[in-house]
PDB file of C-alpha atoms in Angstrom:
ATOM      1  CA  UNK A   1      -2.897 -10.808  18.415  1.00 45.00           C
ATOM      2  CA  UNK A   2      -3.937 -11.385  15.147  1.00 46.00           C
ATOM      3  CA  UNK A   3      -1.600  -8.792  13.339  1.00 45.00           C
ATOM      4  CA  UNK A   4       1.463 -10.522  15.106  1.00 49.00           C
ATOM      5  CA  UNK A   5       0.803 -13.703  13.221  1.00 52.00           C
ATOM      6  CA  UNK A   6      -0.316 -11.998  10.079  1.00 55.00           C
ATOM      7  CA  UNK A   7       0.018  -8.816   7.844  1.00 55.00           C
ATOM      8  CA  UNK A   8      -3.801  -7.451   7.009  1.00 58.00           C
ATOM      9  CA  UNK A   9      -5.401  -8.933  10.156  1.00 62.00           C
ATOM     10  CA  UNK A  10      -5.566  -6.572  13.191  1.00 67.00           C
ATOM     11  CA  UNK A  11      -7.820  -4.754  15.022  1.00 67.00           C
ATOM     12  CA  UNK A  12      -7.451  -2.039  11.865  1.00 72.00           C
ATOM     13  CA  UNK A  13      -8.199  -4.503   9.434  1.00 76.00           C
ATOM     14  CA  UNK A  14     -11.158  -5.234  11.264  1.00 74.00           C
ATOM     15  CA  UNK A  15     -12.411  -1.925  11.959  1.00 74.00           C
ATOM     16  CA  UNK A  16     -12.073  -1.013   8.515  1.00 78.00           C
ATOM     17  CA  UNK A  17     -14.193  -4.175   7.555  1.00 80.00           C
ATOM     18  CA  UNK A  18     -16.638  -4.015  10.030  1.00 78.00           C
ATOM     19  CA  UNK A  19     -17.177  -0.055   9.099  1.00 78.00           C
ATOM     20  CA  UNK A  20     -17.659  -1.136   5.400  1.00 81.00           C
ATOM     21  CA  UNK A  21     -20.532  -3.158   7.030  1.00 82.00           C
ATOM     22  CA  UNK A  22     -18.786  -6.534   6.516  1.00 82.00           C
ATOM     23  CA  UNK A  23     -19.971  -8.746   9.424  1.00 82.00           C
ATOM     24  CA  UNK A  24     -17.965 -10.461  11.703  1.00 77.00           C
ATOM     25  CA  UNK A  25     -18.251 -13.896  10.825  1.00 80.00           C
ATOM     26  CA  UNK A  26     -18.030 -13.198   7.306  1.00 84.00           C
ATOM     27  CA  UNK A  27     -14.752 -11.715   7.882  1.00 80.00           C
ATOM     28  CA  UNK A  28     -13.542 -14.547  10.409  1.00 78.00           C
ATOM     29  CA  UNK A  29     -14.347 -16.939   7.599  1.00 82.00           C
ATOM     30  CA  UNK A  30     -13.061 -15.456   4.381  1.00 82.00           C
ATOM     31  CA  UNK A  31      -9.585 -15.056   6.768  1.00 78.00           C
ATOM     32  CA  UNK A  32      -9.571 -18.599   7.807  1.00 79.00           C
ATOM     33  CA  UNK A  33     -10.142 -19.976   4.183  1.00 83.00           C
ATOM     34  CA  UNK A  34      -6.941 -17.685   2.904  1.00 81.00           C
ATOM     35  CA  UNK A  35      -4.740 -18.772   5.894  1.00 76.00           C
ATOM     36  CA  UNK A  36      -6.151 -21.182   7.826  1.00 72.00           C
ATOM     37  CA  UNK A  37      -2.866 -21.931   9.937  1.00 73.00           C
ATOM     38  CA  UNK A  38      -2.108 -18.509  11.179  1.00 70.00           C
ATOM     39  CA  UNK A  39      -5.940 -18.387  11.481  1.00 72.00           C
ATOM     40  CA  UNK A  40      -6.332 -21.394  13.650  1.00 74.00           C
ATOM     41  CA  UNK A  41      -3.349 -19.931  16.031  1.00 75.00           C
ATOM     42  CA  UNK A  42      -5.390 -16.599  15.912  1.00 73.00           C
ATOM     43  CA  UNK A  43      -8.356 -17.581  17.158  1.00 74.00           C
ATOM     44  CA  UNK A  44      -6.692 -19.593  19.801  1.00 77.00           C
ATOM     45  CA  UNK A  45      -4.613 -16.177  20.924  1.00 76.00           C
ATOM     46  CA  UNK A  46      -8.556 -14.457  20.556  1.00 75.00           C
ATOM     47  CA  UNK A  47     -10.134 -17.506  22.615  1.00 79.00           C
ATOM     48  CA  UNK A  48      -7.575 -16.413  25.526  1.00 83.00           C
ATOM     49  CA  UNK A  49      -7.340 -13.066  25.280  1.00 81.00           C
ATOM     50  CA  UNK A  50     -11.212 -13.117  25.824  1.00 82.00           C
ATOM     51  CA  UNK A  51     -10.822 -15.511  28.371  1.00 86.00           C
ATOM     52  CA  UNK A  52      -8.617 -13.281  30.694  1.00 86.00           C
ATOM     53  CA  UNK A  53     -10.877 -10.450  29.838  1.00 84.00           C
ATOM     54  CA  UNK A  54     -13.748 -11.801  31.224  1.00 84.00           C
ATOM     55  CA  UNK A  55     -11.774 -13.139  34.140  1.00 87.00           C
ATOM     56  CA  UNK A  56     -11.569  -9.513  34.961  1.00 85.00           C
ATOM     57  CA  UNK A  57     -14.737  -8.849  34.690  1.00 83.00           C
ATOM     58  CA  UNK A  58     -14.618  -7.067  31.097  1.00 83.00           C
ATOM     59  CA  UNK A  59     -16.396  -7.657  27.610  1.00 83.00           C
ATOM     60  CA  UNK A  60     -16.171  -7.148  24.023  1.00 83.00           C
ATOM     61  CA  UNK A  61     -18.454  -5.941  21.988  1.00 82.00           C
ATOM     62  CA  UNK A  62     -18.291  -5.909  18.041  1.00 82.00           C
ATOM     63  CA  UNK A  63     -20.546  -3.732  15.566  1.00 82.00           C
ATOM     64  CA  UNK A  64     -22.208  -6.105  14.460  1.00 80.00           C
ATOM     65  CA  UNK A  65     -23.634  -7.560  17.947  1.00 83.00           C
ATOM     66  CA  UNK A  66     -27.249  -6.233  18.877  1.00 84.00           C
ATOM     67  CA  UNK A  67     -25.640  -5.113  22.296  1.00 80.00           C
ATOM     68  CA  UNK A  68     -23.442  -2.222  20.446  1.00 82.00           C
ATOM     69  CA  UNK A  69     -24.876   1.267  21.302  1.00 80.00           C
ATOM     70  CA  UNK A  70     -26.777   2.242  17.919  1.00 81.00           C
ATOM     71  CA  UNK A  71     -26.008   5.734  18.906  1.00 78.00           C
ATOM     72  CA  UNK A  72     -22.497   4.870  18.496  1.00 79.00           C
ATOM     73  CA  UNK A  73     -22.847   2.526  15.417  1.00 81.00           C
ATOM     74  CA  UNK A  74     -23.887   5.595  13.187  1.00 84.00           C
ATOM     75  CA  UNK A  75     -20.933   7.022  13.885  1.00 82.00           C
ATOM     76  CA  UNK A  76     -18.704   7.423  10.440  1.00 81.00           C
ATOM     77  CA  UNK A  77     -15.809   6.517  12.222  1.00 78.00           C
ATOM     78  CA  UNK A  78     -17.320   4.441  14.974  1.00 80.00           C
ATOM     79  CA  UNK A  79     -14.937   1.558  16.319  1.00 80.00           C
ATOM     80  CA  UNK A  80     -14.965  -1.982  15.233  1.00 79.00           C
ATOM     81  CA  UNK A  81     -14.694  -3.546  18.810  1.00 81.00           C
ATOM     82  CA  UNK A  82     -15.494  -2.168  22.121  1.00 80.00           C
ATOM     83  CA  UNK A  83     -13.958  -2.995  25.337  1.00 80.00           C
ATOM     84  CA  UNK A  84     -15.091  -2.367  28.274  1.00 78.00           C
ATOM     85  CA  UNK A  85     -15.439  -3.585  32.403  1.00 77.00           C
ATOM     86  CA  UNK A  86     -18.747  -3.403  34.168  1.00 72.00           C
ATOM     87  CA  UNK A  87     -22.029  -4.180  32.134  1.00 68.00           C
ATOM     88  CA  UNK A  88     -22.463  -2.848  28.830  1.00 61.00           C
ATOM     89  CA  UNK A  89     -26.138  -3.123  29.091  1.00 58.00           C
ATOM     90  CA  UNK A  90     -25.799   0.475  30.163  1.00 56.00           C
ATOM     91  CA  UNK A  91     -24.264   1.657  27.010  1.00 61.00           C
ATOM     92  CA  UNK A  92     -27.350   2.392  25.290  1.00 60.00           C
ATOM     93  CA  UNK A  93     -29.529   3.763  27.800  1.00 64.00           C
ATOM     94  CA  UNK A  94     -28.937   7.764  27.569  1.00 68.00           C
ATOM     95  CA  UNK A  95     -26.875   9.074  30.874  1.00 78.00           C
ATOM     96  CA  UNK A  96     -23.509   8.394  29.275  1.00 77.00           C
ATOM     97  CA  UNK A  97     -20.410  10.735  29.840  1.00 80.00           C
ATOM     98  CA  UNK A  98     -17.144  10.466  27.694  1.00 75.00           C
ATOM     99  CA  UNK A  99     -13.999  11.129  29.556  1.00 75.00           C
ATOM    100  CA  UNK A 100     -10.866  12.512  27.322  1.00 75.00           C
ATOM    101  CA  UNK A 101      -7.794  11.635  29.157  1.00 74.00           C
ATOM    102  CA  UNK A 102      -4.163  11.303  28.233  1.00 78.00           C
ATOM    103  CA  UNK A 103      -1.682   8.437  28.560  1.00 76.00           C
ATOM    104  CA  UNK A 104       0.516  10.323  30.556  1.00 84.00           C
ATOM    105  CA  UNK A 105      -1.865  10.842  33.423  1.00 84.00           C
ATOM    106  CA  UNK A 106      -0.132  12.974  36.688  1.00 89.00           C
ATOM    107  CA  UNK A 107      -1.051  10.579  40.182  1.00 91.00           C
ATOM    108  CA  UNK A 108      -3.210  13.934  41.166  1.00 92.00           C
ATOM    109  CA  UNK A 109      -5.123  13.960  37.390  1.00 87.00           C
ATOM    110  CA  UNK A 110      -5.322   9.859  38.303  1.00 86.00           C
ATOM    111  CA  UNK A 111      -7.232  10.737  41.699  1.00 91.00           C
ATOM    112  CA  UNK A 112      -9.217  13.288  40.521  1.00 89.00           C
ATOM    113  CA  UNK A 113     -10.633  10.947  37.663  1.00 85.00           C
ATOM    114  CA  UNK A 114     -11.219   7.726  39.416  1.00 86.00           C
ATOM    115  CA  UNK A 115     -13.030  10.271  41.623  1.00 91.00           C
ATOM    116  CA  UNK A 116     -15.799  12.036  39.272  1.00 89.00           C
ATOM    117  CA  UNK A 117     -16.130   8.805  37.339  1.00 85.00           C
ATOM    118  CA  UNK A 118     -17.122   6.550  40.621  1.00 88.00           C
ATOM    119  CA  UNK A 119     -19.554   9.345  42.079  1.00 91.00           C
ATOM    120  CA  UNK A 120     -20.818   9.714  38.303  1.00 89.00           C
ATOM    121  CA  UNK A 121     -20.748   5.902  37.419  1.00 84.00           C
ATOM    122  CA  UNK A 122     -22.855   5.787  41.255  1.00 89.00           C
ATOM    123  CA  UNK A 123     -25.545   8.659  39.979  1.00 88.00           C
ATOM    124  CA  UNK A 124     -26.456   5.836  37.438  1.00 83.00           C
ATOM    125  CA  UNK A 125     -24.081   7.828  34.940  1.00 84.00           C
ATOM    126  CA  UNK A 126     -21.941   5.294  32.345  1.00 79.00           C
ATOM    127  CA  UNK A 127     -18.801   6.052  31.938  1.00 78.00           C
ATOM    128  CA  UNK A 128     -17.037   5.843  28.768  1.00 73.00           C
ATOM    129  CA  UNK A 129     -13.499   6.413  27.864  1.00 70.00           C
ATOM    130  CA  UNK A 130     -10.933   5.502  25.100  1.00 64.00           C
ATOM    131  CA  UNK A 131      -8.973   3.383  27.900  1.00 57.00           C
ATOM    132  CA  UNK A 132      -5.455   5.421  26.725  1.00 49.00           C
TER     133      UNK A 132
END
């Protein structure tokens, strides 16, 4: 959304950022004061993306919220933002498992996933993935 409108303001921009341990909202507003046209129609494309998102029951999480899985956060090359559907309460909490998939996924590899990850997510087992 934002790199559309923009060069230097995507989500790579704002991993890299947010990994220097730039916070969000010092970010958000040292963008908006260089641009603050393209910014304004940013945060309106943000304000709906998020929208939607949470109309399907997802959430965002950025490094800099208290909610983001410490664990994760000391990661070198930990992400920026984190996506996810389901409560990410859970995140944190020590029965995680990390699925590797692929983004081109056979209908039996599909099954078998959806599968293992709903008996695991049911054993009280978060499931994490890189959504590919």
């Amino acid at each position: 959304m934002l790199a559309r409108r923009r060069p230097g303001r995507g989500w790579v921009d704002l991993n890299r950022e947010l990994a220097r341990g730039v916070k969000l909202d010092e970010l958000l507003n040292r963008w908006e004061a260089t641009d603050p046209s393209g910014f304004s129609q940013a945060k309106i494309d943000v304000s709906e993306a998020l929208g939607k998102l949470k109309f399907h029951g997802g959430w965002a999480l950025c490094q800099d919220s208290p909610q983001y899985p410490q664990r994760l956060r000391e990661l070198r090359d930990a992400p920026g933002v984190l996506f996810g559907r389901g409560t990410d309460v859970l995140m944190d909490k020590g029965k995680n498992v990390a699925v590797i998939g692929t983004r081109s996924c056979s209908t039996y590899g599909r099954i078998l996933a959806r599968t293992i990850g709903m008996k695991l997510a049911r054993g009280g087992y978060t499931v994490v993935n890189g959504l590919a």
